[in-house]
PDB file of C-alpha atoms in Angstrom:
ATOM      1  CA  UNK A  21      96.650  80.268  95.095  1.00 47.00           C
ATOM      2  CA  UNK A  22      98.485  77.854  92.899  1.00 48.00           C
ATOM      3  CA  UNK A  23     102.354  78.219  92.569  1.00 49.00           C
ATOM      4  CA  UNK A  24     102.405  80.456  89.456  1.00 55.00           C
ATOM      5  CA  UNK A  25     104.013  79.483  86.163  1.00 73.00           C
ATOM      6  CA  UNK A  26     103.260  83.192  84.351  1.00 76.00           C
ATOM      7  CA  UNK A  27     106.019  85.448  84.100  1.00 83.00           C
ATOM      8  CA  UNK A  28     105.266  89.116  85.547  1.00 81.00           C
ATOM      9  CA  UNK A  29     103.916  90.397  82.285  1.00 87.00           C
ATOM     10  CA  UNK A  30     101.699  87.442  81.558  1.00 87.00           C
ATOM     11  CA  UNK A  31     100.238  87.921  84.541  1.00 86.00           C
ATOM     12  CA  UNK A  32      99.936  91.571  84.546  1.00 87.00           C
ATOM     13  CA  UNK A  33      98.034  92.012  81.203  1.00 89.00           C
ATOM     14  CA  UNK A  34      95.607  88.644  82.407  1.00 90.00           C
ATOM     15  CA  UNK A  35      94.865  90.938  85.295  1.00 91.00           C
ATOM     16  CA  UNK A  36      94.367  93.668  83.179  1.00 89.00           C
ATOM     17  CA  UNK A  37      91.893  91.850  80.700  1.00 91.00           C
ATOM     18  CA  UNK A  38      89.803  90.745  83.564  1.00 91.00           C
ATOM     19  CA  UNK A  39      89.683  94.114  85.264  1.00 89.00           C
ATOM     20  CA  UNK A  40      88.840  95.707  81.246  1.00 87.00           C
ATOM     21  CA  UNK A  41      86.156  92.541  81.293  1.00 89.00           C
ATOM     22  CA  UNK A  42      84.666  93.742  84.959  1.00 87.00           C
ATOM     23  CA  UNK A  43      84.141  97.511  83.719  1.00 84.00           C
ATOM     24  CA  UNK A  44      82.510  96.249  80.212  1.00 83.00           C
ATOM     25  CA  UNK A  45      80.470  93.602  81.441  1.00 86.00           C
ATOM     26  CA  UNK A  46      80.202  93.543  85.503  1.00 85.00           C
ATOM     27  CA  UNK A  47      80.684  91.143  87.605  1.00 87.00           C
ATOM     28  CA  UNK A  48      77.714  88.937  87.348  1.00 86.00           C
ATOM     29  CA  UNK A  49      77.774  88.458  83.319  1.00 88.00           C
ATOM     30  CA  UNK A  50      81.918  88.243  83.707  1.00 88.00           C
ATOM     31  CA  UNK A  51      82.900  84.544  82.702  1.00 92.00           C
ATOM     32  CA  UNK A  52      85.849  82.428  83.188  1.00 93.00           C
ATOM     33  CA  UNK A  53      84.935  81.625  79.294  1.00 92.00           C
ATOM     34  CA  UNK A  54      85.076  85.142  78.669  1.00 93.00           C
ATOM     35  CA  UNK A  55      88.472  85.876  80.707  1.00 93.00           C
ATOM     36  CA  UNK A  56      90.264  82.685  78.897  1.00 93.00           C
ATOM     37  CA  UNK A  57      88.800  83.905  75.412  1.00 93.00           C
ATOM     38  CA  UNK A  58      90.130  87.022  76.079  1.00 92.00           C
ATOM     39  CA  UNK A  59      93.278  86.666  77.594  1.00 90.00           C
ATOM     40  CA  UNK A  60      94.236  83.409  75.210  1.00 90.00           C
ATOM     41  CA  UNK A  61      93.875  80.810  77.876  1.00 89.00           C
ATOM     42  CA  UNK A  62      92.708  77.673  79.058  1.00 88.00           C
ATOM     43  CA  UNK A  63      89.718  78.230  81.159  1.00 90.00           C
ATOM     44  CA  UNK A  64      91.516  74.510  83.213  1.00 90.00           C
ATOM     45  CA  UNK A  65      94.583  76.820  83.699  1.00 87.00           C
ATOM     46  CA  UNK A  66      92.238  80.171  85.197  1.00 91.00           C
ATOM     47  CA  UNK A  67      90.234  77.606  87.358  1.00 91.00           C
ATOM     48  CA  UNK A  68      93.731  75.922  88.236  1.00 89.00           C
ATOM     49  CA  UNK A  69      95.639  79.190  89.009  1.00 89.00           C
ATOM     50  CA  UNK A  70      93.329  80.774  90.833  1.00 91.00           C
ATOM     51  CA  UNK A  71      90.553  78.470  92.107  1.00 89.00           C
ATOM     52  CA  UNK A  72      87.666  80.750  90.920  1.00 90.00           C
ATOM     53  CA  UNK A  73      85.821  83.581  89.567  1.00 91.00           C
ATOM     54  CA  UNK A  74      85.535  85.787  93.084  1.00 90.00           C
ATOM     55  CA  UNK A  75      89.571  85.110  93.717  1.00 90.00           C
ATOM     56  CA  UNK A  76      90.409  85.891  90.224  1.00 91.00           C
ATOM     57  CA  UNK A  77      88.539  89.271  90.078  1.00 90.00           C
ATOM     58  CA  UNK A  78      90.182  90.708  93.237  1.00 86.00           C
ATOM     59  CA  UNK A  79      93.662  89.067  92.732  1.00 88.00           C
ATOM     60  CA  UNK A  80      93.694  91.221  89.808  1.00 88.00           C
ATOM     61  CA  UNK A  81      91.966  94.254  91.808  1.00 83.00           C
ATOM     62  CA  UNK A  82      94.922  93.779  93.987  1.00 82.00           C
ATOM     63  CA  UNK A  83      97.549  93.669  91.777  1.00 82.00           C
ATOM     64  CA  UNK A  84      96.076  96.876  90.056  1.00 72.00           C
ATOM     65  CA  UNK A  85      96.831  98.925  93.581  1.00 70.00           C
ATOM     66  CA  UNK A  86     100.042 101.129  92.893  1.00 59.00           C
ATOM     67  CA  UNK A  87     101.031 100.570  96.385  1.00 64.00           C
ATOM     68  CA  UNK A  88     100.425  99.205  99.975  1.00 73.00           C
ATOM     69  CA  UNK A  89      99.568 101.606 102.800  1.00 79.00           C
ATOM     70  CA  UNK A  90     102.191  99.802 105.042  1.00 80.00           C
ATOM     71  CA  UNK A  91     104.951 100.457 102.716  1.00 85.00           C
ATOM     72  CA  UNK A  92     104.213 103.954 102.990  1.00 89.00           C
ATOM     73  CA  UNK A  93     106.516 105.508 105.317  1.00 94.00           C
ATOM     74  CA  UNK A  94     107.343 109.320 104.878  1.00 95.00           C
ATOM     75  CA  UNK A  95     108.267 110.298 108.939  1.00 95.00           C
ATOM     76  CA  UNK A  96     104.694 111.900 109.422  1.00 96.00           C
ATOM     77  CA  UNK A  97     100.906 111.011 109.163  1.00 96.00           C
ATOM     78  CA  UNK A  98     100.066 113.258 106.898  1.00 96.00           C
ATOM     79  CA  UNK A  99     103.145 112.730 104.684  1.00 96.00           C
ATOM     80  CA  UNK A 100     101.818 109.063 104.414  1.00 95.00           C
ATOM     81  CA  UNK A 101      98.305 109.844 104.029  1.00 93.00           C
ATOM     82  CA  UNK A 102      99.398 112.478 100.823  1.00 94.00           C
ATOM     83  CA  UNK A 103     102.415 109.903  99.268  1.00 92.00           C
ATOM     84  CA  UNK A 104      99.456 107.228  99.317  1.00 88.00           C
ATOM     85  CA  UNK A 105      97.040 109.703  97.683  1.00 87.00           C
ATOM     86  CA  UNK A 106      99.518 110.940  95.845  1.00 85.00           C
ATOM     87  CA  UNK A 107     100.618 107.477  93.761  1.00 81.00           C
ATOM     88  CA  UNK A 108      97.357 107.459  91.897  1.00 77.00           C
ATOM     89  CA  UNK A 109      96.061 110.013  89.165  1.00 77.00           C
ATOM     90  CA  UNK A 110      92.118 110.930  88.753  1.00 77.00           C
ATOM     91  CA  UNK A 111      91.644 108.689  85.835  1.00 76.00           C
ATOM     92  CA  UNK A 112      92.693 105.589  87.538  1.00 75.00           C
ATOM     93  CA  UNK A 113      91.218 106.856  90.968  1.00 77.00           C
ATOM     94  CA  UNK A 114      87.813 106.849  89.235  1.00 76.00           C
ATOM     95  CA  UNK A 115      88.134 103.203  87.285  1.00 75.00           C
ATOM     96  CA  UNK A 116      89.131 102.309  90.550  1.00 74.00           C
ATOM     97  CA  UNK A 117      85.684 103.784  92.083  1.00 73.00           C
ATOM     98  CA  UNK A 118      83.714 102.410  89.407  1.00 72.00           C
ATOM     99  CA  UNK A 119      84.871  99.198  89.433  1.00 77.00           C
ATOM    100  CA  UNK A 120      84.209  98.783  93.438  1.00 75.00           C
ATOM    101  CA  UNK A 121      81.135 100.102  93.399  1.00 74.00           C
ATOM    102  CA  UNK A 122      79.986  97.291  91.264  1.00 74.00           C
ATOM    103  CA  UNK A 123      81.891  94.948  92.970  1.00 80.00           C
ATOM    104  CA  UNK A 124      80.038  96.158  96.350  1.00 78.00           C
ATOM    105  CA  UNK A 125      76.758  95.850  94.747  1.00 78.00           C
ATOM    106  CA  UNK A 126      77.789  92.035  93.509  1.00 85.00           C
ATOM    107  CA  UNK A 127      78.748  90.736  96.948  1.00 84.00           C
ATOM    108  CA  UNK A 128      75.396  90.946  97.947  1.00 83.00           C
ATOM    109  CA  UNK A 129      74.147  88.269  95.846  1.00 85.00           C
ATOM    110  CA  UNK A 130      77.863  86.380  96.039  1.00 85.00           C
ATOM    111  CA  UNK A 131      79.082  85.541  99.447  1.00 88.00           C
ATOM    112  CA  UNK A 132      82.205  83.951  97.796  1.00 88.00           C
ATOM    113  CA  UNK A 133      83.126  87.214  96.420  1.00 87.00           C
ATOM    114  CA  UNK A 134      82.793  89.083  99.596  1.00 88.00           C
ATOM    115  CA  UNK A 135      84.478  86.459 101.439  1.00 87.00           C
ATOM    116  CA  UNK A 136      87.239  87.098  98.555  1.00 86.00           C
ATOM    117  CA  UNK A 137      87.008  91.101  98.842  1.00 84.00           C
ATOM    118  CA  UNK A 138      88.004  90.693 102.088  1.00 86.00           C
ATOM    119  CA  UNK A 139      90.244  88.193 102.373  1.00 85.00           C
ATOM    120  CA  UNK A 140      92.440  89.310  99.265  1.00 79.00           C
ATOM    121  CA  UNK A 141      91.937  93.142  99.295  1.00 79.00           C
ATOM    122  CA  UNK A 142      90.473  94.344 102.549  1.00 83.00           C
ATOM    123  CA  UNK A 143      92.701  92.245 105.131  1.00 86.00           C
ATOM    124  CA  UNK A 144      95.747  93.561 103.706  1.00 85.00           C
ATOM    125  CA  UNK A 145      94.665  97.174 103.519  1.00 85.00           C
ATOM    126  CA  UNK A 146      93.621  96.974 106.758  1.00 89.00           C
ATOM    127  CA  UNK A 147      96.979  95.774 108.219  1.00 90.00           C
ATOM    128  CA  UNK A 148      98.475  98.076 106.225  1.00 90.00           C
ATOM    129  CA  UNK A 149      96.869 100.957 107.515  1.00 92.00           C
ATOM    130  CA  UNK A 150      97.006  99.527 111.082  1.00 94.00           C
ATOM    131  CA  UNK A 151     101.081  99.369 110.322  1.00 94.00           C
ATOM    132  CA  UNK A 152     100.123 103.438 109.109  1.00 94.00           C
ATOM    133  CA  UNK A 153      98.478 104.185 112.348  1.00 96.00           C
ATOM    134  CA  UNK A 154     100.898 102.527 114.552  1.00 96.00           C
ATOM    135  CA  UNK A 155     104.208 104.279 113.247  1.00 96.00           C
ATOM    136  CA  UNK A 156     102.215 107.444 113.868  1.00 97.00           C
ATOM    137  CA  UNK A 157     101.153 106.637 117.186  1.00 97.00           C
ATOM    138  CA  UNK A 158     104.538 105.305 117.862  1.00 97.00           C
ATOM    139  CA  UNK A 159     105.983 108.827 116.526  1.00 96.00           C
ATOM    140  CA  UNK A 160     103.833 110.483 119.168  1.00 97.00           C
ATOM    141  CA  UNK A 161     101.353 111.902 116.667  1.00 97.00           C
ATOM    142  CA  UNK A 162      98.377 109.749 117.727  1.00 97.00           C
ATOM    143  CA  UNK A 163      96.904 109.716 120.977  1.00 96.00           C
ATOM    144  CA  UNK A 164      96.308 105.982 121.411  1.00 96.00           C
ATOM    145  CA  UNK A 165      93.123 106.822 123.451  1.00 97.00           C
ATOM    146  CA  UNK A 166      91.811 109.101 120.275  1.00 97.00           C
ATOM    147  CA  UNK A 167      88.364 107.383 119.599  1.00 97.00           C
ATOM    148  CA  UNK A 168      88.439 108.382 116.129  1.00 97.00           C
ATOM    149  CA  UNK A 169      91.170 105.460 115.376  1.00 96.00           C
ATOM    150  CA  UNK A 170      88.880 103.105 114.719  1.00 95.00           C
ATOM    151  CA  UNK A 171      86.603 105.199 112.637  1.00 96.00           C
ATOM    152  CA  UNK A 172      89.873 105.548 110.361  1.00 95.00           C
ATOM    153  CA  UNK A 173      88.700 102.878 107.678  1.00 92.00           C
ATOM    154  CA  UNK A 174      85.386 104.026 107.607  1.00 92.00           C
ATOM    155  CA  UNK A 175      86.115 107.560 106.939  1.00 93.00           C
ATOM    156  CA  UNK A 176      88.721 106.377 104.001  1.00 89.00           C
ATOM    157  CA  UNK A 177      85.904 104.492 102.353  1.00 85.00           C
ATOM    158  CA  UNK A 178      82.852 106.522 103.350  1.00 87.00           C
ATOM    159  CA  UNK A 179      85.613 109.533 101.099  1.00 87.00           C
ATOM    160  CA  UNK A 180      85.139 107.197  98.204  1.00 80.00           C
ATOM    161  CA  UNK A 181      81.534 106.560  98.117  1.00 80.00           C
ATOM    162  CA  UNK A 182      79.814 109.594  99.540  1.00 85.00           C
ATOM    163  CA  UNK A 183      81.064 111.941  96.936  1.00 86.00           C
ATOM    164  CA  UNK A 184      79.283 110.216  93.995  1.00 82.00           C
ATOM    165  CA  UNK A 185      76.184 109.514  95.914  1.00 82.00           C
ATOM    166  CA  UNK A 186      75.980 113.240  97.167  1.00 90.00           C
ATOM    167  CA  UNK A 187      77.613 115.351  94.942  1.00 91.00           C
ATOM    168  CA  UNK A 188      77.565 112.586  91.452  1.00 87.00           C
ATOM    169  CA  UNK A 189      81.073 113.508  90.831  1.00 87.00           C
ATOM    170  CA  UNK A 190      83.649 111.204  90.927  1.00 83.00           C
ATOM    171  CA  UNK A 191      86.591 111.213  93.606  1.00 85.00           C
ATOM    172  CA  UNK A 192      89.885 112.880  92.333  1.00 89.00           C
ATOM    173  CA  UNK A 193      93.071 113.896  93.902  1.00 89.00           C
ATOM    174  CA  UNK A 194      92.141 117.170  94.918  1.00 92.00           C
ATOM    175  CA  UNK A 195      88.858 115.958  96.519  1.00 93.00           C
ATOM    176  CA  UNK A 196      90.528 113.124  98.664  1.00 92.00           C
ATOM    177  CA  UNK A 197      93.778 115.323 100.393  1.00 94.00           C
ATOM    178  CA  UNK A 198      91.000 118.217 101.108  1.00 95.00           C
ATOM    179  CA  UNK A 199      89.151 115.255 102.808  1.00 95.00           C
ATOM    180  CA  UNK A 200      92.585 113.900 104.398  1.00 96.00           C
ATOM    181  CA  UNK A 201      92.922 117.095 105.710  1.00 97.00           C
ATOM    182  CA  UNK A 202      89.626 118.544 106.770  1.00 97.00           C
ATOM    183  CA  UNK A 203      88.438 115.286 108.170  1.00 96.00           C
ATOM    184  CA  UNK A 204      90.395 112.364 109.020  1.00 97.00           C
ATOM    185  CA  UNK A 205      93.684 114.202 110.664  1.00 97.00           C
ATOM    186  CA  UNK A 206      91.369 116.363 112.259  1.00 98.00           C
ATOM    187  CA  UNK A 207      89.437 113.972 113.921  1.00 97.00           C
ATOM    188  CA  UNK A 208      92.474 112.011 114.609  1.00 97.00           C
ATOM    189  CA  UNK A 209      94.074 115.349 116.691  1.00 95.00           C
ATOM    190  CA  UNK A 210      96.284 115.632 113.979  1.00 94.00           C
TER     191      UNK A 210
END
């Protein structure tokens, strides 16, 4: 990414008026015409700051996440796992949900988006939640031999998309600690 010129709040409400832009229109009909109409820009300064469409979308996906899991760091795995949960309320939880189940249902006809997706948002959440894992295993609360530990990503995102495929409600606080709880720690020995 380009060195940035925007101050903070430039840049935060751009990100915000592509991520309002993503839930109106979807990915495939979102424009860069349509972000720099929107946001008052130069389409030349979207393409220059960010390079394109796919890096644009999750940039600002990314800078909508109230917090990275390897920041978290409470003394216990299930403090972290609750303080993460715990820095998001239901309304945003389910934009969030919304917006990534388009976004999973665009990379299949957009390899530069997934390649985006996970080089912007899932990378970083991953090494985050390997930094999670570690302090916990480092604690003495993981068994480093536990074969669950590398089912731990799956399980976090399997939480967010089962419950609207199975039960067609949307994932909320309540839902995702009683899945914390009664699945991953479990599983993890925890």
């Amino acid at each position: 990414m380009a060195r940035t010129r925007l101050t903070p709040e430039r840049e935060s409400e751009l990100y915000a008026a592509v991520l309002d832009l993503l839930r109106e229109v979807g990915y495939d009909a979102l424009t860069m015409d349509a972000v720099a109409a929107r946001t008052r820009s130069s389409k030349a300064t979207l393409y220059r700051q960010w390079g394109s469409k796919p890096k644009l979308v999750v940039t600002a996906l990314r800078h909508n996440k109230p917090v990275s899991l390897g920041e978290v760091d409470t003394g216990s795995l299930r403090g972290d796992f609750h303080a993460v949960l715990s820095r998001t309320d239901d309304c945003q939880m389910e934009k969030d949900a919304a917006l990534m189940r388009g976004l999973t249902h665009a990379v299949h006809d957009n390899p530069d988006l997934l390649q985006a997706l996970r080089e912007l948002l899932v990378e970083p959440e991953m090494t985050g939640l390997e930094k999670l894992l570690s302090r916990a295993l480092d604690r003495g609360e993981l068994r480093p031999d536990n074969p669950a530990l590398q089912y731990v990503p799956h399980m976090l995102i399997g939480a967010f998309t089962a419950r609207q495929l199975i039960e067609d409600r949307a994932v909320d606080h309540a839902f995702l600690t009683d899945y914390v709880d009664s699945v991953i720690l479990p599983a993890l020995g925890v």
